[in-house]
Each structure stands twice: as structure tokens, then as C-alpha cells.
Short mmCIF file of C-alpha atoms in Angstrom, two decimals:
data_model
loop_
_atom_site.label_atom_id
_atom_site.label_comp_id
_atom_site.label_asym_id
_atom_site.label_seq_id
_atom_site.Cartn_x
_atom_site.Cartn_y
_atom_site.Cartn_z
CA ALA A 1 85.34 116.96 116.03
CA GLN A 2 87.39 114.51 114.07
CA LYS A 3 89.56 115.35 111.10
CA VAL A 4 91.81 113.43 108.75
CA THR A 5 94.40 115.18 106.58
CA GLN A 6 96.13 113.66 103.59
CA ALA A 7 98.47 116.33 102.39
CA GLN A 8 99.60 114.43 99.29
CA THR A 9 97.05 114.97 96.55
CA GLU A 10 98.77 112.92 93.86
CA ILE A 11 101.87 110.73 93.79
CA SER A 12 103.54 109.12 90.78
CA VAL A 13 106.11 106.35 91.14
CA VAL A 14 107.79 103.95 88.79
CA GLU A 15 106.85 100.32 89.14
CA LYS A 16 108.82 98.45 91.83
CA GLU A 17 109.53 101.59 93.79
CA ASP A 18 108.36 101.85 97.39
CA VAL A 19 105.81 104.55 98.17
CA THR A 20 104.56 105.98 101.47
CA LEU A 21 101.20 107.69 101.83
CA ASP A 22 100.93 110.16 104.69
CA CYS A 23 97.99 110.59 107.04
CA VAL A 24 97.55 112.91 110.01
CA TYR A 25 94.44 112.85 112.13
CA GLU A 26 92.77 114.86 114.87
CA THR A 27 90.48 113.50 117.55
CA ARG A 28 89.66 114.18 121.18
CA ASP A 29 88.92 110.53 121.80
CA THR A 30 91.41 108.45 123.73
CA THR A 31 90.50 105.29 121.86
CA TYR A 32 89.64 105.07 118.19
CA TYR A 33 90.24 103.09 115.02
CA LEU A 34 92.23 103.99 111.94
CA PHE A 35 91.77 102.53 108.48
CA TRP A 36 93.22 102.64 105.01
CA TYR A 37 90.95 102.05 102.04
CA LYS A 38 91.75 101.79 98.34
CA GLN A 39 89.36 103.10 95.70
CA PRO A 40 89.91 101.96 92.11
CA PRO A 41 88.09 103.74 89.26
CA SER A 42 85.12 101.40 89.69
CA GLY A 43 84.24 103.28 92.88
CA GLU A 44 84.20 100.54 95.50
CA LEU A 45 86.16 101.26 98.65
CA VAL A 46 88.36 98.27 99.35
CA PHE A 47 89.43 97.72 102.94
CA LEU A 48 93.21 97.40 103.37
CA ILE A 49 94.20 97.70 107.02
CA ARG A 50 92.81 98.61 110.44
CA ARG A 51 94.64 99.74 113.56
CA ASN A 52 93.38 100.24 117.11
CA SER A 53 94.61 103.35 118.87
CA PHE A 54 95.65 101.33 121.90
CA ASP A 55 97.98 99.13 119.86
CA GLU A 56 100.91 100.99 118.35
CA GLN A 57 102.65 97.92 117.04
CA ASN A 58 103.49 98.40 113.41
CA GLU A 59 102.99 95.49 111.11
CA ILE A 60 103.65 94.24 107.66
CA SER A 61 101.09 92.41 105.56
CA GLY A 62 102.51 91.27 102.27
CA ARG A 63 103.58 94.38 100.37
CA TYR A 64 101.68 96.65 102.76
CA SER A 65 103.02 98.09 106.00
CA TRP A 66 101.97 100.92 108.25
CA ASN A 67 103.54 103.21 110.77
CA PHE A 68 101.22 104.35 113.54
CA GLN A 69 102.60 107.10 115.77
CA LYS A 70 100.07 108.16 118.39
CA SER A 71 102.38 110.86 119.70
CA THR A 72 102.30 112.67 116.36
CA SER A 73 98.79 111.54 115.34
CA SER A 74 100.08 109.97 112.17
CA PHE A 75 99.14 106.76 110.42
CA ASN A 76 101.30 106.37 107.34
CA PHE A 77 100.92 103.56 104.84
CA THR A 78 103.67 102.07 102.71
CA ILE A 79 103.45 99.92 99.62
CA THR A 80 106.64 98.02 98.90
CA ALA A 81 107.65 97.17 95.33
CA SER A 82 104.68 98.98 93.82
CA GLN A 83 102.77 97.47 90.92
CA VAL A 84 100.59 99.00 88.22
CA VAL A 85 97.55 97.41 89.87
CA ASP A 86 98.22 99.57 92.92
CA SER A 87 97.17 102.64 90.95
CA ALA A 88 94.10 104.01 92.73
CA VAL A 89 92.98 106.63 95.23
CA TYR A 90 93.88 105.77 98.80
CA PHE A 91 91.88 107.05 101.76
CA CYS A 92 92.89 107.25 105.37
CA ALA A 93 89.94 107.12 107.76
CA LEU A 94 89.14 107.48 111.45
CA LYS A 95 86.32 106.01 113.55
CA ARG A 96 85.37 106.51 117.16
CA ASN A 97 85.38 103.62 119.56
CA SER A 98 81.92 104.49 120.72
CA GLY A 99 79.15 101.97 121.15
CA GLY A 100 77.09 101.48 118.06
CA TYR A 101 78.22 104.61 116.29
CA GLN A 102 79.78 103.69 112.98
CA LYS A 103 80.52 107.08 111.42
CA VAL A 104 83.82 107.06 109.58
CA THR A 105 85.67 110.30 108.86
CA PHE A 106 87.72 110.18 105.68
CA GLY A 107 90.58 112.25 104.37
CA THR A 108 90.46 113.75 100.91
CA GLY A 109 92.48 110.92 99.44
CA THR A 110 95.83 110.48 97.70
CA LYS A 111 95.82 109.47 94.06
CA LEU A 112 98.62 107.03 93.37
CA GLN A 113 99.81 106.40 89.84
CA VAL A 114 102.26 103.58 89.28
CA ILE A 115 104.02 103.93 85.96
CA PRO A 116 105.20 100.76 84.19
CA ASP B 1 79.69 85.29 100.04
CA ALA B 2 78.26 88.39 98.41
CA GLY B 3 79.61 91.67 99.58
CA VAL B 4 77.67 94.89 99.88
CA THR B 5 75.48 95.32 96.81
CA GLN B 6 73.94 98.55 95.59
CA SER B 7 71.47 99.50 92.89
CA PRO B 8 71.20 101.16 90.51
CA THR B 9 74.80 101.54 89.39
CA HIS B 10 74.25 104.73 87.44
CA LEU B 11 71.31 107.06 87.09
CA ILE B 12 70.49 110.49 85.77
CA LYS B 13 67.80 112.66 87.34
CA THR B 14 66.45 116.11 86.70
CA ARG B 15 66.70 118.88 89.25
CA GLY B 16 63.71 118.82 91.58
CA GLN B 17 63.04 115.12 91.17
CA GLN B 18 63.32 112.46 93.82
CA VAL B 19 65.61 109.43 93.85
CA THR B 20 65.77 106.15 95.76
CA LEU B 21 68.98 104.16 96.08
CA ARG B 22 69.10 100.63 97.44
CA CYS B 23 71.62 98.62 99.41
CA SER B 24 71.92 95.04 100.57
CA PRO B 25 74.50 94.59 103.31
CA LYS B 26 77.11 91.89 103.45
CA SER B 27 75.78 88.62 104.85
CA GLY B 28 75.70 88.69 108.65
CA HIS B 29 75.84 92.48 108.87
CA ASP B 30 73.07 94.37 110.65
CA THR B 31 74.28 97.98 110.46
CA VAL B 32 74.13 100.05 107.31
CA SER B 33 75.55 103.51 106.67
CA TRP B 34 75.35 105.80 103.67
CA TYR B 35 78.03 108.15 102.36
CA GLN B 36 78.13 110.82 99.68
CA GLN B 37 81.33 111.24 97.71
CA ALA B 38 81.63 114.26 95.46
CA LEU B 39 84.19 114.21 92.67
CA GLY B 40 87.72 114.52 94.02
CA GLN B 41 86.62 114.38 97.64
CA GLY B 42 86.53 111.82 100.40
CA PRO B 43 83.24 110.17 101.36
CA GLN B 44 81.03 112.15 103.70
CA PHE B 45 78.84 110.36 106.25
CA ILE B 46 75.10 110.83 105.69
CA PHE B 47 73.53 108.52 108.27
CA GLN B 48 73.57 105.11 109.89
CA TYR B 49 70.79 102.58 110.42
CA TYR B 50 70.60 99.83 112.98
CA GLU B 51 67.53 97.86 114.04
CA GLU B 52 65.49 99.81 111.49
CA GLU B 53 66.21 103.13 113.19
CA GLU B 54 68.45 106.04 112.25
CA ARG B 55 71.17 106.03 114.91
CA GLN B 56 73.53 108.73 113.77
CA ARG B 57 73.36 111.48 111.19
CA GLY B 58 75.91 113.64 109.47
CA ASN B 59 75.52 117.22 108.33
CA PHE B 60 72.95 116.66 105.61
CA PRO B 61 69.55 118.33 105.17
CA ASP B 62 66.22 116.63 105.74
CA ARG B 63 65.92 116.11 102.00
CA PHE B 64 68.07 113.08 102.67
CA SER B 65 66.15 110.31 104.37
CA GLY B 66 66.48 106.60 104.70
CA HIS B 67 64.99 103.37 105.77
CA GLN B 68 66.16 99.99 106.95
CA PHE B 69 64.08 96.86 106.45
CA PRO B 70 63.80 93.81 108.71
CA ASN B 71 66.24 91.93 106.46
CA TYR B 72 68.78 94.74 107.12
CA SER B 73 68.67 96.08 103.58
CA SER B 74 68.38 99.83 103.28
CA GLU B 75 67.21 102.65 101.04
CA LEU B 76 68.46 106.19 100.69
CA ASN B 77 65.94 108.75 99.46
CA VAL B 78 66.81 112.22 98.27
CA ASN B 79 64.00 114.69 97.56
CA ALA B 80 64.02 117.92 95.58
CA LEU B 81 67.31 117.08 93.90
CA LEU B 82 69.86 119.83 93.41
CA LEU B 83 72.71 119.93 90.94
CA GLY B 84 75.06 119.68 93.92
CA ASP B 85 73.63 116.28 94.83
CA SER B 86 75.50 114.80 91.88
CA ALA B 87 77.92 112.35 93.48
CA LEU B 88 78.80 108.74 94.15
CA TYR B 89 76.62 107.35 96.92
CA LEU B 90 78.25 104.57 98.87
CA CYS B 91 76.61 102.09 101.18
CA ALA B 92 78.61 100.49 103.96
CA SER B 93 77.79 97.65 106.29
CA THR B 94 79.21 96.17 109.45
CA TRP B 95 78.16 94.32 112.59
CA GLY B 96 78.86 94.02 116.28
CA THR B 97 81.65 95.89 118.00
CA PRO B 98 82.97 99.32 116.93
CA GLY B 99 86.27 97.87 115.77
CA ASN B 100 84.83 95.56 113.17
CA THR B 101 85.73 96.26 109.58
CA ILE B 102 83.29 98.35 107.59
CA TYR B 103 82.70 97.08 104.06
CA PHE B 104 81.60 99.26 101.18
CA GLY B 105 79.65 98.62 98.03
CA GLU B 106 80.59 99.85 94.57
CA GLY B 107 78.24 102.77 94.88
CA SER B 108 75.53 104.44 92.85
CA TRP B 109 76.63 107.22 90.55
CA LEU B 110 73.96 109.93 90.56
CA THR B 111 73.99 112.75 88.04
CA VAL B 112 71.50 115.58 88.45
CA VAL B 113 70.92 117.70 85.34
#
């Protein structure tokens, strides 16, 4: 069975601060995919980043960066110089690398509030 | 390029009724999945459709059923609605290999009274 844990329920930061969202996952698969999605109040899940389990290189994309540690099953996400528009619920998610199966397992989300 | 579109946006149903939600996948996508998201929770996988067949199913009762049409659009049907079915229902689409990005629509907010 797959499981994603986001221990942080809510985080508040002041604008321009950096913020890291934690994600720990469980899977028996040797290869898999990890995602971060953002959900504003409108409801749509907006894709942010994707990482393959066989590529542990950490990257930066604009103000977003992520730290994938396979040894500790963690996939943390950092927003640099946060902005009010970053306020949303952020979900970490896990998907098997298995043929046509597209089931995504989500965490319970972390609500981020960026205060002006 | 239109993304994943869902209808209706909001609806209210009475307990025991039936509801049909609709989804048009992103252009070029042939695989559609449905998720239920209760308030304050993460989305939960209901099922996935590919080539007009249900390919994978989550832990949901048979009251939840679906369909995929030749143009890849999809419907989610829920029979005998319960108060606990009140949630945001999200449609997702993708294509090809397992690693491709999965795109979500804005969802249908269902309230059962």
C-alpha cells in the first residue's frame, strides 16, 4: 500500500520569507513518481513539480525548489521569497510507475498562509 | 488549449437521489480518473478510465460508477446519495507513459442535503 504523510497542517509566514513544506511517503515500489500540487480556494489542483524516484537530483525552478531524499522517503518542497499569491493548500502525491495505472495517492495537504 | 473541464460547477442534491458529473479531458489526453475530496482532506482515487473501460478502482462502493465515451470524455454517476457523499469531485486526465503529468479540473462541488 502507498501512503503520503504531510505532518504540517497549517503554516503561516510573512511575505518574502522562505517556507518549506514537508512530505514523507511509503511505498514498496522501487520506481515511482512524486508530485506537488497547489490547490487555491477555487478547487483546481495545479501541477507544480514532478520527480522520478530514480533521479535524486534536486532542482530549482524559479522560486520553487525541492529536496528528494530516497533514503529517508522524503520529498520536501520549498518556496523562496513567498508571496501572498502563494497562499493555498499544497498536496504532496505519489504514483506508481506501473503500466497504465494512473492512481495518485495524496497526502492530507498543508495549508499555507502568506501574510502581507 | 483548454485544460480539463468539468460540469456542473456546483450542485445540491437530496439524499437518495442520483447525480451525474461530466468531464472533458485536456486535448490529446486519453485517460481520465475521478477523485473525491472531502472538506479538509486530500483527494481520494475513485476510478480510472482508458479506452472506454474501467482500468483501476479505489475503495468506493458500487454506487459510484462511470463511463468513458469515444471522444475520451467521461461521466461519474453516484446513485442513492448519502450525506457523506458531499464533497468536491475532481476529474484528472493524462496520456501515454506513467510519468506524464496528470492535470486536474476545477471540480464539481456536490452538496447532499
